[in-house]
C-alpha positions as a Markdown table, in Angstrom:
| # | Residue | x | y | z |
|---|---|---|---|---|
| 1 | Met | -86.4 | 92.0 | -161.0 |
| 2 | Ser | -89.7 | 92.4 | -159.1 |
| 3 | Val | -92.8 | 90.3 | -160.0 |
| 4 | Gln | -94.6 | 93.5 | -161.2 |
| 5 | Leu | -91.8 | 94.6 | -163.5 |
| 6 | Glu | -91.4 | 91.1 | -164.9 |
| 7 | Ala | -95.2 | 91.1 | -165.7 |
| 8 | Leu | -94.9 | 94.4 | -167.4 |
| 9 | Ala | -91.9 | 93.2 | -169.4 |
| 10 | Asp | -93.9 | 90.1 | -170.4 |
| 11 | Glu | -96.6 | 92.4 | -171.6 |
| 12 | Val | -94.3 | 94.6 | -173.7 |
| 13 | Phe | -92.4 | 91.7 | -175.3 |
| 14 | Gly | -95.7 | 89.8 | -175.7 |
| 15 | Ala | -97.2 | 92.6 | -177.7 |
| 16 | Ala | -94.1 | 92.7 | -180.0 |
| 17 | Ala | -94.3 | 88.9 | -180.4 |
| 18 | Ala | -98.0 | 89.0 | -181.2 |
| 19 | Gln | -97.4 | 91.6 | -183.8 |
| 20 | Gly | -94.7 | 89.5 | -185.4 |
| 21 | Arg | -96.7 | 86.3 | -185.3 |
| 22 | Ala | -99.9 | 87.8 | -186.9 |
| 23 | Gly | -100.4 | 86.4 | -190.4 |
| 24 | Gly | -97.5 | 84.0 | -190.1 |
| 25 | Glu | -96.9 | 80.5 | -188.7 |
| 26 | Ser | -95.3 | 79.2 | -185.5 |
| 27 | Leu | -94.1 | 76.0 | -184.0 |
| 28 | Arg | -93.4 | 75.6 | -180.3 |
| 29 | Arg | -90.5 | 73.4 | -179.4 |
| 30 | Pro | -88.8 | 72.6 | -176.1 |
| 31 | Phe | -86.1 | 75.2 | -176.7 |
| 32 | Gly | -88.5 | 78.0 | -177.8 |
| 33 | Glu | -90.9 | 79.1 | -180.5 |
| 34 | Ile | -90.0 | 79.1 | -184.2 |
| 35 | Val | -91.9 | 81.8 | -186.1 |
| 36 | Trp | -91.9 | 82.5 | -189.8 |
| 37 | Asn | -93.9 | 84.3 | -192.5 |
| 38 | Arg | -93.8 | 82.9 | -196.1 |
| 39 | Thr | -95.3 | 86.1 | -197.5 |
| 40 | Tyr | -92.4 | 88.3 | -196.3 |
| 41 | Pro | -89.2 | 86.1 | -196.4 |
| 42 | Asp | -86.8 | 89.1 | -196.5 |
| 43 | Leu | -88.2 | 90.7 | -193.3 |
| 44 | Phe | -85.8 | 89.2 | -190.9 |
| 45 | Phe | -87.7 | 90.3 | -187.8 |
| 46 | Leu | -90.7 | 88.0 | -188.8 |
| 47 | Asn | -88.5 | 84.9 | -189.0 |
| 48 | Gly | -86.5 | 83.1 | -186.4 |
| 49 | Ile | -86.5 | 81.6 | -182.9 |
| 50 | Glu | -88.3 | 83.5 | -180.1 |
| 51 | Asn | -87.7 | 83.0 | -176.3 |
| 52 | Leu | -84.8 | 80.7 | -176.8 |
| 53 | Val | -83.8 | 78.6 | -173.8 |
| 54 | Ala | -80.7 | 76.6 | -174.9 |
| 55 | Pro | -77.6 | 77.5 | -172.8 |
| 56 | Asp | -75.8 | 74.5 | -174.3 |
| 57 | Trp | -76.2 | 75.5 | -177.9 |
| 58 | Glu | -73.5 | 76.6 | -180.3 |
| 59 | Ala | -74.1 | 78.8 | -183.4 |
| 60 | Ala | -74.3 | 75.6 | -185.5 |
| 61 | Asp | -77.3 | 74.4 | -183.5 |
| 62 | Leu | -79.2 | 77.6 | -184.1 |
| 63 | Glu | -78.4 | 77.6 | -187.8 |
| 64 | Arg | -79.4 | 74.0 | -188.2 |
| 65 | Val | -82.8 | 74.6 | -186.6 |
| 66 | Val | -83.5 | 77.7 | -188.7 |
| 67 | Gln | -82.4 | 76.0 | -191.9 |
| 68 | Glu | -84.6 | 73.0 | -191.3 |
| 69 | Ala | -87.7 | 75.0 | -190.2 |
| 70 | Ile | -87.4 | 78.1 | -192.3 |
| 71 | Pro | -85.5 | 77.2 | -195.5 |
| 72 | Gln | -86.5 | 80.5 | -197.0 |
| 73 | Ala | -84.9 | 82.6 | -194.2 |
| 74 | Thr | -82.3 | 85.2 | -195.3 |
| 75 | Thr | -81.2 | 85.9 | -191.8 |
| 76 | Tyr | -80.4 | 83.7 | -188.8 |
| 77 | Arg | -82.3 | 85.3 | -185.9 |
| 78 | Ala | -83.0 | 84.3 | -182.3 |
| 79 | Ser | -84.1 | 86.1 | -179.1 |
| 80 | Ser | -83.9 | 85.2 | -175.5 |
| 81 | Arg | -84.8 | 86.5 | -172.0 |
| 82 | Asp | -83.3 | 83.5 | -170.2 |
| 83 | Pro | -80.3 | 84.6 | -168.2 |
| 84 | Ala | -78.4 | 81.3 | -168.5 |
| 85 | Thr | -78.9 | 81.2 | -172.3 |
| 86 | Ile | -77.8 | 84.8 | -172.7 |
| 87 | Ser | -74.7 | 84.3 | -170.5 |
| 88 | Ala | -73.6 | 81.2 | -172.2 |
| 89 | Leu | -74.7 | 81.7 | -175.8 |
| 90 | Asn | -73.9 | 85.4 | -176.3 |
| 91 | Pro | -70.1 | 85.0 | -176.5 |
| 92 | Arg | -70.4 | 82.0 | -178.8 |
| 93 | Leu | -72.6 | 83.8 | -181.2 |
| 94 | Ile | -70.5 | 87.0 | -181.1 |
| 95 | Ala | -67.5 | 84.8 | -181.9 |
| 96 | Ala | -69.4 | 83.4 | -184.9 |
| 97 | Ser | -69.9 | 87.0 | -186.2 |
| 98 | Tyr | -73.5 | 87.5 | -185.0 |
| 99 | Thr | -74.8 | 90.9 | -184.1 |
| 100 | Ser | -75.9 | 91.0 | -180.5 |
| 101 | Glu | -78.4 | 93.6 | -179.4 |
| 102 | Thr | -80.1 | 94.2 | -176.1 |
| 103 | Arg | -83.7 | 95.4 | -176.3 |
| 104 | Val | -85.2 | 97.3 | -173.4 |
| 105 | Ala | -88.9 | 97.1 | -172.7 |
| 106 | Met | -90.3 | 100.4 | -171.5 |
| 107 | Val | -93.7 | 101.5 | -170.2 |
| 108 | Gln | -94.9 | 105.1 | -169.9 |
| 109 | Val | -95.6 | 105.9 | -166.3 |
| 110 | Ser | -96.0 | 109.7 | -166.6 |
| 111 | Ile | -96.6 | 112.3 | -169.2 |
| 112 | Pro | -94.5 | 115.5 | -169.2 |
| 113 | Ser | -96.7 | 118.3 | -167.7 |
| 114 | Thr | -94.7 | 121.1 | -169.2 |
| 115 | Pro | -93.7 | 120.7 | -172.9 |
| 116 | Ser | -90.1 | 121.4 | -173.6 |
| 117 | Pro | -88.9 | 123.1 | -176.8 |
| 118 | Ala | -88.2 | 119.6 | -178.1 |
| 119 | Ser | -91.7 | 118.2 | -177.3 |
| 120 | Gly | -93.0 | 118.8 | -180.8 |
| 121 | Val | -95.5 | 121.6 | -180.2 |
| 122 | Gly | -96.8 | 122.7 | -183.6 |
| 123 | Tyr | -96.8 | 119.5 | -185.5 |
| 124 | Lys | -100.0 | 118.0 | -186.8 |
| 125 | Ile | -100.5 | 114.3 | -186.2 |
| 126 | Val | -102.8 | 112.6 | -188.7 |
| 127 | Pro | -103.9 | 108.9 | -189.1 |
| 128 | Val | -102.9 | 107.0 | -192.2 |
| 129 | Gly | -106.1 | 106.0 | -194.0 |
| 130 | Thr | -106.6 | 108.0 | -197.2 |
| 131 | Asp | -104.9 | 107.3 | -200.5 |
| 132 | Ala | -102.9 | 110.5 | -200.1 |
| 133 | Ser | -101.8 | 109.7 | -196.6 |
| 134 | Trp | -100.7 | 106.2 | -197.7 |
| 135 | Thr | -98.7 | 107.7 | -200.5 |
| 136 | Ala | -97.0 | 110.0 | -198.1 |
| 137 | Phe | -96.4 | 107.2 | -195.6 |
| 138 | Gln | -94.8 | 105.0 | -198.3 |
| 139 | Gly | -92.6 | 107.9 | -199.3 |
| 140 | Leu | -91.3 | 108.1 | -195.7 |
| 141 | Ile | -90.9 | 104.3 | -195.6 |
| 142 | His | -88.7 | 104.6 | -198.7 |
| 143 | Asp | -86.5 | 107.2 | -197.0 |
| 144 | Asp | -86.3 | 105.1 | -193.8 |
| 145 | Thr | -85.4 | 101.8 | -195.6 |
| 146 | Gln | -82.9 | 103.6 | -197.8 |
| 147 | Glu | -81.2 | 105.2 | -194.8 |
| 148 | His | -80.8 | 101.7 | -193.2 |
| 149 | Gly | -79.5 | 100.0 | -196.3 |
| 150 | Trp | -82.5 | 97.8 | -197.0 |
| 151 | Thr | -83.0 | 96.2 | -200.4 |
| 152 | Gly | -85.9 | 96.9 | -202.8 |
| 153 | Pro | -87.7 | 93.6 | -201.9 |
| 154 | Met | -87.4 | 94.4 | -198.2 |
| 155 | Glu | -89.0 | 97.8 | -198.7 |
| 156 | Ala | -91.8 | 96.4 | -200.8 |
| 157 | Gln | -92.5 | 93.7 | -198.3 |
| 158 | Leu | -92.5 | 96.2 | -195.4 |
| 159 | Ile | -95.1 | 98.3 | -197.2 |
| 160 | Ala | -97.2 | 95.3 | -198.0 |
| 161 | Leu | -96.9 | 94.1 | -194.3 |
| 162 | Tyr | -98.1 | 97.5 | -193.0 |
| 163 | Arg | -101.0 | 97.5 | -195.4 |
| 164 | Trp | -102.0 | 94.0 | -194.3 |
| 165 | Arg | -101.7 | 94.9 | -190.6 |
| 166 | Ala | -103.8 | 98.1 | -191.0 |
| 167 | Ala | -106.5 | 96.0 | -192.8 |
| 168 | Asn | -106.5 | 92.9 | -190.6 |
| 169 | Thr | -105.3 | 93.7 | -187.1 |
| 170 | Pro | -105.9 | 96.4 | -184.4 |
| 171 | His | -103.0 | 98.3 | -185.9 |
| 172 | His | -102.9 | 102.1 | -186.6 |
| 173 | Phe | -100.3 | 104.3 | -188.3 |
| 174 | Tyr | -99.9 | 108.0 | -188.0 |
| 175 | Leu | -98.0 | 110.8 | -189.8 |
| 176 | Ala | -96.4 | 113.9 | -188.3 |
| 177 | Glu | -96.8 | 116.9 | -190.6 |
| 178 | Ser | -95.0 | 120.2 | -190.6 |
| 179 | Gly | -97.3 | 122.5 | -192.5 |
| 180 | Thr | -98.3 | 120.2 | -195.4 |
| 181 | Gln | -95.0 | 118.3 | -195.4 |
| 182 | Pro | -95.0 | 114.7 | -193.9 |
| 183 | Ile | -91.8 | 114.4 | -191.8 |
| 184 | Gly | -92.3 | 111.3 | -189.6 |
| 185 | Tyr | -94.4 | 108.3 | -188.8 |
| 186 | Val | -95.2 | 105.8 | -186.1 |
| 187 | Gly | -97.2 | 102.6 | -185.6 |
| 188 | Leu | -99.5 | 101.7 | -182.7 |
| 189 | Leu | -100.8 | 98.2 | -181.9 |
| 190 | Gln | -103.7 | 97.7 | -179.5 |
| 191 | His | -102.8 | 94.6 | -177.5 |
| 192 | Gly | -105.1 | 93.7 | -174.7 |
| 193 | Thr | -105.1 | 96.5 | -172.2 |
| 194 | Ser | -101.9 | 98.1 | -173.6 |
| 195 | Ala | -100.9 | 100.0 | -176.7 |
| 196 | Tyr | -97.6 | 99.1 | -178.2 |
| 197 | Leu | -95.7 | 101.9 | -180.0 |
| 198 | His | -93.2 | 100.9 | -182.7 |
| 199 | Gly | -91.4 | 102.0 | -185.9 |
| 200 | Leu | -91.0 | 105.6 | -184.9 |
| 201 | Tyr | -89.2 | 107.5 | -187.7 |
| 202 | Thr | -88.5 | 111.1 | -188.5 |
| 203 | His | -86.9 | 112.4 | -191.7 |
| 204 | Pro | -83.3 | 113.5 | -191.3 |
| 205 | Ser | -84.3 | 117.1 | -192.2 |
| 206 | Ala | -86.7 | 117.2 | -189.3 |
| 207 | Arg | -84.6 | 115.6 | -186.5 |
| 208 | Arg | -83.9 | 117.3 | -183.2 |
| 209 | Arg | -87.0 | 119.5 | -183.7 |
| 210 | Gly | -89.4 | 117.6 | -181.6 |
| 211 | Ala | -91.3 | 115.6 | -184.3 |
| 212 | Gly | -90.5 | 112.3 | -182.6 |
| 213 | Ala | -91.6 | 113.6 | -179.3 |
| 214 | Ala | -94.8 | 114.9 | -180.9 |
| 215 | Leu | -95.6 | 111.5 | -182.3 |
| 216 | Thr | -94.8 | 109.7 | -179.1 |
| 217 | Leu | -96.9 | 112.0 | -176.9 |
| 218 | Ala | -99.8 | 111.9 | -179.4 |
| 219 | Met | -99.7 | 108.1 | -179.1 |
| 220 | Ser | -100.3 | 108.5 | -175.3 |
| 221 | Ala | -103.6 | 110.2 | -176.1 |
| 222 | Glu | -104.4 | 107.7 | -178.8 |
| 223 | Ala | -103.8 | 104.8 | -176.4 |
| 224 | Arg | -106.2 | 106.4 | -173.9 |
| 225 | Ala | -108.8 | 106.9 | -176.6 |
| 226 | Leu | -108.6 | 103.2 | -177.5 |
| 227 | Gly | -109.3 | 102.3 | -173.9 |
| 228 | Cys | -105.7 | 101.1 | -173.2 |
| 229 | Glu | -104.2 | 101.4 | -169.7 |
| 230 | Arg | -100.6 | 101.8 | -170.8 |
| 231 | Leu | -98.4 | 102.8 | -173.7 |
| 232 | Ser | -95.3 | 100.6 | -174.2 |
| 233 | Leu | -92.4 | 100.2 | -176.5 |
| 234 | Gln | -89.0 | 98.6 | -176.9 |
| 235 | Cys | -85.7 | 100.1 | -178.0 |
| 236 | Thr | -82.0 | 99.3 | -178.2 |
| 237 | Arg | -80.2 | 99.7 | -174.9 |
| 238 | Glu | -76.9 | 100.6 | -176.6 |
| 239 | Ser | -78.2 | 103.9 | -178.0 |
| 240 | Ser | -79.6 | 107.2 | -176.8 |
| 241 | Leu | -83.2 | 106.0 | -177.0 |
| 242 | Pro | -83.7 | 104.8 | -173.4 |
| 243 | Ala | -82.7 | 108.2 | -172.1 |
| 244 | Tyr | -84.8 | 109.9 | -174.8 |
| 245 | Tyr | -87.9 | 107.9 | -173.9 |
| 246 | Ser | -87.3 | 108.4 | -170.2 |
| 247 | Arg | -87.6 | 112.2 | -170.7 |
| 248 | Leu | -91.1 | 111.4 | -172.2 |
| 249 | Gly | -92.2 | 109.6 | -169.1 |
| 250 | Phe | -91.2 | 106.0 | -169.9 |
| 251 | Arg | -89.5 | 103.5 | -167.4 |
| 252 | Ala | -87.5 | 100.5 | -168.3 |
| 253 | Val | -89.1 | 97.2 | -167.1 |
| 254 | Gly | -87.1 | 94.5 | -168.6 |
| 255 | Glu | -84.6 | 93.3 | -171.3 |
| 256 | Lys | -84.2 | 90.7 | -174.0 |
| 257 | Gln | -81.2 | 89.7 | -176.2 |
| 258 | Ile | -81.5 | 89.4 | -180.0 |
| 259 | Trp | -78.9 | 87.8 | -182.3 |
| 260 | Thr | -78.8 | 88.1 | -186.0 |
| 261 | Arg | -76.5 | 87.2 | -188.9 |
| 262 | Pro | -77.2 | 87.0 | -192.6 |
| 263 | Val | -77.5 | 83.4 | -194.0 |
| 264 | Gln | -75.2 | 84.4 | -196.9 |
| 265 | Phe | -72.3 | 85.5 | -194.7 |
| 266 | Leu | -68.7 | 86.1 | -195.8 |
| 267 | Pro | -66.4 | 86.0 | -192.8 |
| 268 | Pro | -63.7 | 88.7 | -192.5 |
| 269 | Leu | -60.4 | 88.2 | -194.2 |
| 270 | Gly | -58.2 | 86.0 | -192.1 |
| 271 | Glu | -61.3 | 83.9 | -190.9 |
| 272 | Gly | -61.7 | 81.5 | -193.8 |
| 273 | Arg | -61.7 | 83.9 | -196.7 |
| 274 | Val | -58.9 | 84.3 | -199.3 |
| 275 | Gly | -58.2 | 88.0 | -200.1 |
| 276 | Ala | -57.0 | 89.3 | -203.5 |
């Protein structure tokens, strides 16, 4: 990877890390940074080990560190951009029933000049700020978390986190409306000279109609209005999202690996469990 791409990847993942660190606590250790947030213990993405460099670790080492530093954690979570750590640790954690996900950092390098039918022409993009818009926003968060199987406490903590971020950090949230119906949302964090897009969601009834593209392209304009030089995001490599965002002018600039597993984990039958 070139020095320039590496610097852009640092910027993207740095914005994501700053977002996760805000309002929480962190501890730098030789193997990486332990981060946690006591206010939102069920939000797994706020608790874990960031930028892990530990190619000799086993799953038990990761779990011991998390248990000692974050006893309230409900999920074992670690991330790494170190090639040696990823190469050595990934198969060990997969064997220990961890989910392994590759995240792609992307930066918008161009804006489509000719809107396609799926570019979201006709949607209204509005900031979340009034009581009515927060109510609509929370309704969509409920739909989003239900779709992904989140628990009630996770949903409540996510809403509280978003309200805290809106009040205490350079964070902005936006709704997409079709007529008077809210059908999607997105978050935007101003981080230095860049704007970090995250949490893009469209209601199932409105998918494949351009609402997501409308929100994304609107954030390009919002980023410029905030004085930012770039719009960035991260997404899962093993999905259709990198190609989707490429069509909206984004380019991949780097990758990181994320591993997760619930603390209260029951291994599959045949791996330590007795079936009925």
